JSON list of C-alpha atoms in Angstrom, two decimals:
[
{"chain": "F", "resi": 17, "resn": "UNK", "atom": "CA", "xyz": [10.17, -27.33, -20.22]},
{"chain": "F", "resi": 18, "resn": "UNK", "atom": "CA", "xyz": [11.93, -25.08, -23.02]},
{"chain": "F", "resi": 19, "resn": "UNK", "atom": "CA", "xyz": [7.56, -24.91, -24.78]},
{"chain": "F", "resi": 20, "resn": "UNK", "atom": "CA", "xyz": [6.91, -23.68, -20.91]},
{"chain": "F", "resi": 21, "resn": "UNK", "atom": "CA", "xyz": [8.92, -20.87, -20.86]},
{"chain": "F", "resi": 22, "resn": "UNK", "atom": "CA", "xyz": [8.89, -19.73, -24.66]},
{"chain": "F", "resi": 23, "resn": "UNK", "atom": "CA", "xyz": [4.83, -19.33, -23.74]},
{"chain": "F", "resi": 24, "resn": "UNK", "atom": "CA", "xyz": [6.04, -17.53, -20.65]},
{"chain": "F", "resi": 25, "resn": "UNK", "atom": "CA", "xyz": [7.87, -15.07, -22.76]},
{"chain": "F", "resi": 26, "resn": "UNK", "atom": "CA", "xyz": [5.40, -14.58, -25.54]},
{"chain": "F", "resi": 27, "resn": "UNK", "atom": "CA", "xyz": [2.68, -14.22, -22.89]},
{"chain": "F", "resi": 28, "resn": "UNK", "atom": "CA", "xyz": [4.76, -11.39, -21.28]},
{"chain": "F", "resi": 29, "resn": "UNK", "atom": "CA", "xyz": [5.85, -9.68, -24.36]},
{"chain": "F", "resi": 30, "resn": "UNK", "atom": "CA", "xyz": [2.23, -9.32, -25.53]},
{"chain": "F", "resi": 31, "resn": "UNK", "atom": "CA", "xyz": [0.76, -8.21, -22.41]},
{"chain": "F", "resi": 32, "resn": "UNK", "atom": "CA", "xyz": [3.47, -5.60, -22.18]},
{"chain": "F", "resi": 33, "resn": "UNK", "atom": "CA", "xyz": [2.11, -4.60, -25.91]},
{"chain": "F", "resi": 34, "resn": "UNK", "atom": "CA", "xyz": [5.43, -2.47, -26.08]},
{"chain": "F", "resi": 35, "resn": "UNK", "atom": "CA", "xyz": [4.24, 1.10, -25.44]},
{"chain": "F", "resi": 36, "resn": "UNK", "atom": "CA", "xyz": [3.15, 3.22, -22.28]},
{"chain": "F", "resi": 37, "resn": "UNK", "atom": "CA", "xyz": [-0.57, 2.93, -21.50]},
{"chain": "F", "resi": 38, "resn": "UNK", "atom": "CA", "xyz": [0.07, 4.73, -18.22]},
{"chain": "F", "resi": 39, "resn": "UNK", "atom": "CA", "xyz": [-2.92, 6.70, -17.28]},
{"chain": "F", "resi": 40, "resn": "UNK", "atom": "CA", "xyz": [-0.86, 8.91, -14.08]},
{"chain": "F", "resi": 41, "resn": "UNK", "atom": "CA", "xyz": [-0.18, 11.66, -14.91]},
{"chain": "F", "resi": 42, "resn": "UNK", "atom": "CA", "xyz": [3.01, 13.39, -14.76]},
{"chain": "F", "resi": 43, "resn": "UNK", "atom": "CA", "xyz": [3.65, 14.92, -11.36]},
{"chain": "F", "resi": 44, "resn": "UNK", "atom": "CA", "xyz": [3.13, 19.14, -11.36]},
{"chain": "F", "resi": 45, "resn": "UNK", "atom": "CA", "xyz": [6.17, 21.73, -10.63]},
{"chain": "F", "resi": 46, "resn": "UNK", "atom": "CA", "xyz": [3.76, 22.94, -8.10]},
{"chain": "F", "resi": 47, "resn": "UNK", "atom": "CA", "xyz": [2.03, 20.20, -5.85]},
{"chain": "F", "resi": 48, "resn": "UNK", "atom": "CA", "xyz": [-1.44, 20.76, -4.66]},
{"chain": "F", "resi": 49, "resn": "UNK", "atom": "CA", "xyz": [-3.80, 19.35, -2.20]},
{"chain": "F", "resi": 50, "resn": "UNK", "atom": "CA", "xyz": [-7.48, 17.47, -3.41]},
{"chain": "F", "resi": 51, "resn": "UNK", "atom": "CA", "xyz": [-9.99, 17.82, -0.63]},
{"chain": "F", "resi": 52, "resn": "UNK", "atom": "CA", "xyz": [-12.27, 15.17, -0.44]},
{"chain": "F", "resi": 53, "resn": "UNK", "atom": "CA", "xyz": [-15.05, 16.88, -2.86]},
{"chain": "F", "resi": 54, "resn": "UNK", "atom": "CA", "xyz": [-12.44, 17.00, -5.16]},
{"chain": "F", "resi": 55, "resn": "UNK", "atom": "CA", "xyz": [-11.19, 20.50, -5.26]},
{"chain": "F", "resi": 56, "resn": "UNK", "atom": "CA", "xyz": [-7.37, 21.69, -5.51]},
{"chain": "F", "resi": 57, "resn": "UNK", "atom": "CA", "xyz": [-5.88, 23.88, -2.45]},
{"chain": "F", "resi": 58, "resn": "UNK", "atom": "CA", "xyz": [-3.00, 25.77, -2.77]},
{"chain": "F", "resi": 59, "resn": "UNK", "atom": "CA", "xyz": [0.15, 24.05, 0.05]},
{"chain": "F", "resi": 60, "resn": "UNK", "atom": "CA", "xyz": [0.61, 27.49, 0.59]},
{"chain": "F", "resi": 61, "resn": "UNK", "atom": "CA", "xyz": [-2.97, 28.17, 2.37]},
{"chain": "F", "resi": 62, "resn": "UNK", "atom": "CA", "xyz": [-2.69, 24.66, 3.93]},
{"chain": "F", "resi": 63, "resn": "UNK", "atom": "CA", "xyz": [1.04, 26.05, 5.73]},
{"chain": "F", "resi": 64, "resn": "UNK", "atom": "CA", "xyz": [-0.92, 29.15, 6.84]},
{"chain": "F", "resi": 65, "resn": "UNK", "atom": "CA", "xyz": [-2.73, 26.23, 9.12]},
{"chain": "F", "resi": 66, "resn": "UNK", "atom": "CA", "xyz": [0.31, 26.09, 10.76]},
{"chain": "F", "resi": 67, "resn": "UNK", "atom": "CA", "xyz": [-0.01, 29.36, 13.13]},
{"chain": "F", "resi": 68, "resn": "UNK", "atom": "CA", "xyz": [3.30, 28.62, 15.70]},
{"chain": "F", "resi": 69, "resn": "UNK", "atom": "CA", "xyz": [5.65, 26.50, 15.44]},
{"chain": "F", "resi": 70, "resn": "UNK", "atom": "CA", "xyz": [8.89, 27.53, 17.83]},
{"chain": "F", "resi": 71, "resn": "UNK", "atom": "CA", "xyz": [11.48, 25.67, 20.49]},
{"chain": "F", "resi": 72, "resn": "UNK", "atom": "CA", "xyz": [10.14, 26.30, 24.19]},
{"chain": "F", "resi": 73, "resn": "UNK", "atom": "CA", "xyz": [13.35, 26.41, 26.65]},
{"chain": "F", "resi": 74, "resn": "UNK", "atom": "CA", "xyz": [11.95, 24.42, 30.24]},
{"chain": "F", "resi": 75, "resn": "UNK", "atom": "CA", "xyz": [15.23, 23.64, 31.09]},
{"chain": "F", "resi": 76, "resn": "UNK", "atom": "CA", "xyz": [16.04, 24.73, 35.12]},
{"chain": "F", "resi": 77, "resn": "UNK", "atom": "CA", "xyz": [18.41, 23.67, 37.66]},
{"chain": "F", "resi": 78, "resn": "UNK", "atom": "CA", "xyz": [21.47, 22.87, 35.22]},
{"chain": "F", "resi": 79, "resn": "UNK", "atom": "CA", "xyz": [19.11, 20.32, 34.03]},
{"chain": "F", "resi": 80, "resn": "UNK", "atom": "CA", "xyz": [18.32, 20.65, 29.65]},
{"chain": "F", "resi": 81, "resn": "UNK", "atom": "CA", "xyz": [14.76, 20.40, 28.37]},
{"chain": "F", "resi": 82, "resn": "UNK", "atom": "CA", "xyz": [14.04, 21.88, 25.20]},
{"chain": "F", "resi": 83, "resn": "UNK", "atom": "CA", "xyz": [10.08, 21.15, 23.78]},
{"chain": "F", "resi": 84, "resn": "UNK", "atom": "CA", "xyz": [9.31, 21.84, 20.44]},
{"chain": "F", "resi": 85, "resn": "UNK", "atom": "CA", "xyz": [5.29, 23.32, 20.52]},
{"chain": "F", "resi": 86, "resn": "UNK", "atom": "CA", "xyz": [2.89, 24.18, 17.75]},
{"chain": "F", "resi": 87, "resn": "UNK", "atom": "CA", "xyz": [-0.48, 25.32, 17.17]},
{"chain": "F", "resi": 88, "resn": "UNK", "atom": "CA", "xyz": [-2.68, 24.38, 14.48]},
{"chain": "F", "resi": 89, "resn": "UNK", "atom": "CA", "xyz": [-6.09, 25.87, 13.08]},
{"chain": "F", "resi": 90, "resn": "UNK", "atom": "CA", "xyz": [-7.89, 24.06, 10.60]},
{"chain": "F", "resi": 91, "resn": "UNK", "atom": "CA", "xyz": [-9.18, 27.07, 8.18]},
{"chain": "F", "resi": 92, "resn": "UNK", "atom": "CA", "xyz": [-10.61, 24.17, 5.84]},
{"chain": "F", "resi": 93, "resn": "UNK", "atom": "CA", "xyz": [-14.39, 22.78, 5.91]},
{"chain": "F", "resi": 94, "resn": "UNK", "atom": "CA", "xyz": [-13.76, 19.10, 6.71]},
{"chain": "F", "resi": 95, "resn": "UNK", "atom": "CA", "xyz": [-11.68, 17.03, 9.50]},
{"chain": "F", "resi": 96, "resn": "UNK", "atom": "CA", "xyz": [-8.06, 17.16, 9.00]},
{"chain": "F", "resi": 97, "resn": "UNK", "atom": "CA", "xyz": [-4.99, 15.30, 9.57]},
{"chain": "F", "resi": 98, "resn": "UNK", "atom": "CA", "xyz": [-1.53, 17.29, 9.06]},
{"chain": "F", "resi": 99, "resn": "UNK", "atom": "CA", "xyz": [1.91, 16.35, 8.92]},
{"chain": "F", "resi": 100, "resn": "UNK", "atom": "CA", "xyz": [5.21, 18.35, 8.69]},
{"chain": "F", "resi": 101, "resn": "UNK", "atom": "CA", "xyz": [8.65, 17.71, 8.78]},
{"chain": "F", "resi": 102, "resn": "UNK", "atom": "CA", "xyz": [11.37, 20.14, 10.44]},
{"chain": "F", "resi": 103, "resn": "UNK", "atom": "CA", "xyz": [14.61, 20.62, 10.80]},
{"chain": "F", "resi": 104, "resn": "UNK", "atom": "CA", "xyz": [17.17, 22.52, 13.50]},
{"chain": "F", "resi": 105, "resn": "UNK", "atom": "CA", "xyz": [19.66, 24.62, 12.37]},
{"chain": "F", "resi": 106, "resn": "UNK", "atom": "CA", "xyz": [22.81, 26.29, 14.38]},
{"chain": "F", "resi": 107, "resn": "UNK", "atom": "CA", "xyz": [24.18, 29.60, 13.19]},
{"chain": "F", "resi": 108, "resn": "UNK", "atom": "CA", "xyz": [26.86, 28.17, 10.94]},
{"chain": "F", "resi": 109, "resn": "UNK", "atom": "CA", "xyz": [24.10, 26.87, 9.12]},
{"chain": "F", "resi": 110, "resn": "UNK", "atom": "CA", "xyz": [24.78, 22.56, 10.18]},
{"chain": "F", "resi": 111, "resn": "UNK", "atom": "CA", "xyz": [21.06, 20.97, 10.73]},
{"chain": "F", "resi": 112, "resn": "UNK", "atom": "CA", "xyz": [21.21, 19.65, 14.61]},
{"chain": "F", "resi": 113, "resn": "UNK", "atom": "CA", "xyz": [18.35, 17.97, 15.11]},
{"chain": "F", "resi": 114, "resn": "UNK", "atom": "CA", "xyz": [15.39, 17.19, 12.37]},
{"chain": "F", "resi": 115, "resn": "UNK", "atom": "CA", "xyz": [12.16, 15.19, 13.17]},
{"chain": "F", "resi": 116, "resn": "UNK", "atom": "CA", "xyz": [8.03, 14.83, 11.62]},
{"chain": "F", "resi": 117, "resn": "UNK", "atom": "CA", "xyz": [5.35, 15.93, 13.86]},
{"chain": "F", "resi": 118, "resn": "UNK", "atom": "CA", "xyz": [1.75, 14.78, 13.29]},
{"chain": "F", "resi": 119, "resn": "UNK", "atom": "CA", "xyz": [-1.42, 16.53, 14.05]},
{"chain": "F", "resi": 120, "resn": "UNK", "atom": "CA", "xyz": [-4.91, 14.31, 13.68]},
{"chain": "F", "resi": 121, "resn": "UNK", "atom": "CA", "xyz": [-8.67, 14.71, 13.62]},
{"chain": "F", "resi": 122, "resn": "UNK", "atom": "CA", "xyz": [-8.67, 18.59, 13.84]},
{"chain": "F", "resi": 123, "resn": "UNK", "atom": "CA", "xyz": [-12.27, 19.98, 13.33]},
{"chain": "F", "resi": 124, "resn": "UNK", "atom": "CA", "xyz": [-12.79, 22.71, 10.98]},
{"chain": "F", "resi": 125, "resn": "UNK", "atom": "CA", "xyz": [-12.51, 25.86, 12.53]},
{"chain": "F", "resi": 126, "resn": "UNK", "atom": "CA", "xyz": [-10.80, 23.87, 15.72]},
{"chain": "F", "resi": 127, "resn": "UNK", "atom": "CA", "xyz": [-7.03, 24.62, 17.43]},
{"chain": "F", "resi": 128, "resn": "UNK", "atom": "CA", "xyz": [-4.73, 22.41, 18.28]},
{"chain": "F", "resi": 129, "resn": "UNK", "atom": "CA", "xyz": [-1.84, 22.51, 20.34]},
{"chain": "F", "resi": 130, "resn": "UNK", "atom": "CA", "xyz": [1.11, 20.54, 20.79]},
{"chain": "F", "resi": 131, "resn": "UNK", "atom": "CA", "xyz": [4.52, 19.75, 22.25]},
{"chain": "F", "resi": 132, "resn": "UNK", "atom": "CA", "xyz": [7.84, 17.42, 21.69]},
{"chain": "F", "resi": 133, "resn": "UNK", "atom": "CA", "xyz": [10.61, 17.11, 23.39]},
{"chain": "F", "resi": 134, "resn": "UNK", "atom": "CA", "xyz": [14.32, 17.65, 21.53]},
{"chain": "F", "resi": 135, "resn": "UNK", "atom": "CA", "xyz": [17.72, 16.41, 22.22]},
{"chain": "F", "resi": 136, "resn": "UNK", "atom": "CA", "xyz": [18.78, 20.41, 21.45]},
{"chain": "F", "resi": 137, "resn": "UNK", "atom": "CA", "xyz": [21.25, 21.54, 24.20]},
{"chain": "F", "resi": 138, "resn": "UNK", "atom": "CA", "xyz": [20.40, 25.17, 23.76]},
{"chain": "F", "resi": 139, "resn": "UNK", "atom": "CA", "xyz": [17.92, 27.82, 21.52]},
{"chain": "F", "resi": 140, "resn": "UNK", "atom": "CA", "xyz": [20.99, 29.86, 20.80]},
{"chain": "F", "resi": 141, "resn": "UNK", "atom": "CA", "xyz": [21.50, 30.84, 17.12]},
{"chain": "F", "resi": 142, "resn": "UNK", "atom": "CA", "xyz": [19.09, 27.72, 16.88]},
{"chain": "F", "resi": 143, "resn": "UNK", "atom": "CA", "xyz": [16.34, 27.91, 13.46]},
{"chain": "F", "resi": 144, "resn": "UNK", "atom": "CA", "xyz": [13.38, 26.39, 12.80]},
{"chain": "F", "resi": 145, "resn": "UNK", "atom": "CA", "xyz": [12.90, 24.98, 9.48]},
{"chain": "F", "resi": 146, "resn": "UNK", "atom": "CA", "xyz": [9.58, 23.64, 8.27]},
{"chain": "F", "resi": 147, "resn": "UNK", "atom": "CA", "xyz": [10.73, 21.49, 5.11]},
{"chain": "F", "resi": 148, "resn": "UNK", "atom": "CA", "xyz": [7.49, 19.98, 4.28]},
{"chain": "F", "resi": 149, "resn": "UNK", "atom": "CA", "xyz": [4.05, 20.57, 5.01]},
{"chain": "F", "resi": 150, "resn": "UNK", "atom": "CA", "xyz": [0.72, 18.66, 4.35]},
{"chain": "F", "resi": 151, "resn": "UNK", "atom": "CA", "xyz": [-2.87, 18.47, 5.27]},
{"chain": "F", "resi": 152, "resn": "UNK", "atom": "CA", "xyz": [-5.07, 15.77, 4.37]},
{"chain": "F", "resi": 153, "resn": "UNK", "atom": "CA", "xyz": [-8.89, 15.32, 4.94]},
{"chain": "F", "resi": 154, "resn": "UNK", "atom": "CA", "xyz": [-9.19, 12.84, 8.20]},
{"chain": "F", "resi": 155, "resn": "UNK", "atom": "CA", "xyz": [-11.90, 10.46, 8.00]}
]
């Protein structure tokens, strides 16, 4: 048993061979898209995708019903899938209400529109924050 696990070790310590052979490489200060012919897009033109993104007040009747909607227009050359994450925030600057929205199979050149309900009691002194932002190619 002891000759078992003594190979076990030296097996592991030479397969390890001790150094870094890691071919990732380190992660940018700026992150950038790859399309799927290979080429880098600024996040920055991807966001301008993202043409509205507001809080649409329904409610009526004493009744609340606060949507979130959004339009996208894929500027790119191939199908596209987009995701963002968001985040509510009152006047005094406390985050009420934060969710991820997901937009799929948008054509180039195409518009898409969409809507979510919140659980936001009002759109007073309320802000939209977009905190993340990302298109991939949809296949």
């Amino acid at each position: 048993m002891a000759a078992v696990v003594v190979v076990v070790i030296v097996v592991l310590v030479v397969a390890s061979g001790g150094k870094d052979e890691s071919t990732t490489p380190a992660p940018s200060a700026t992150p950038t898209a790859k399309t799927k012919q290979g080429q880098t897009r600024e996040p920055s033109s991807e966001r301008s995708d993202l043409i509205s993104f507001k809080l649409d007040d329904r409610s009526q009747a004493g009744i609340t019903n606060i949507w979130l909607v959004w339009t996208i227009k894929n500027s790119s050359s191939e199908k596209s899938n987009y995701s963002w994450d968001w985040e509510a925030v009152d006047a005094g600057g406390t985050r009420v209400e934060d969710g991820s929205q997901l937009e799929t199979n948008v054509q180039p050149g195409q518009t898409a529109r969409g809507e979510y309900p919140t659980t936001l009691k009002s759109v007073k002194g309320i802000k939209l924050n977009v905190t993340s932002f990302d298109r991939t190619a949809s296949y």
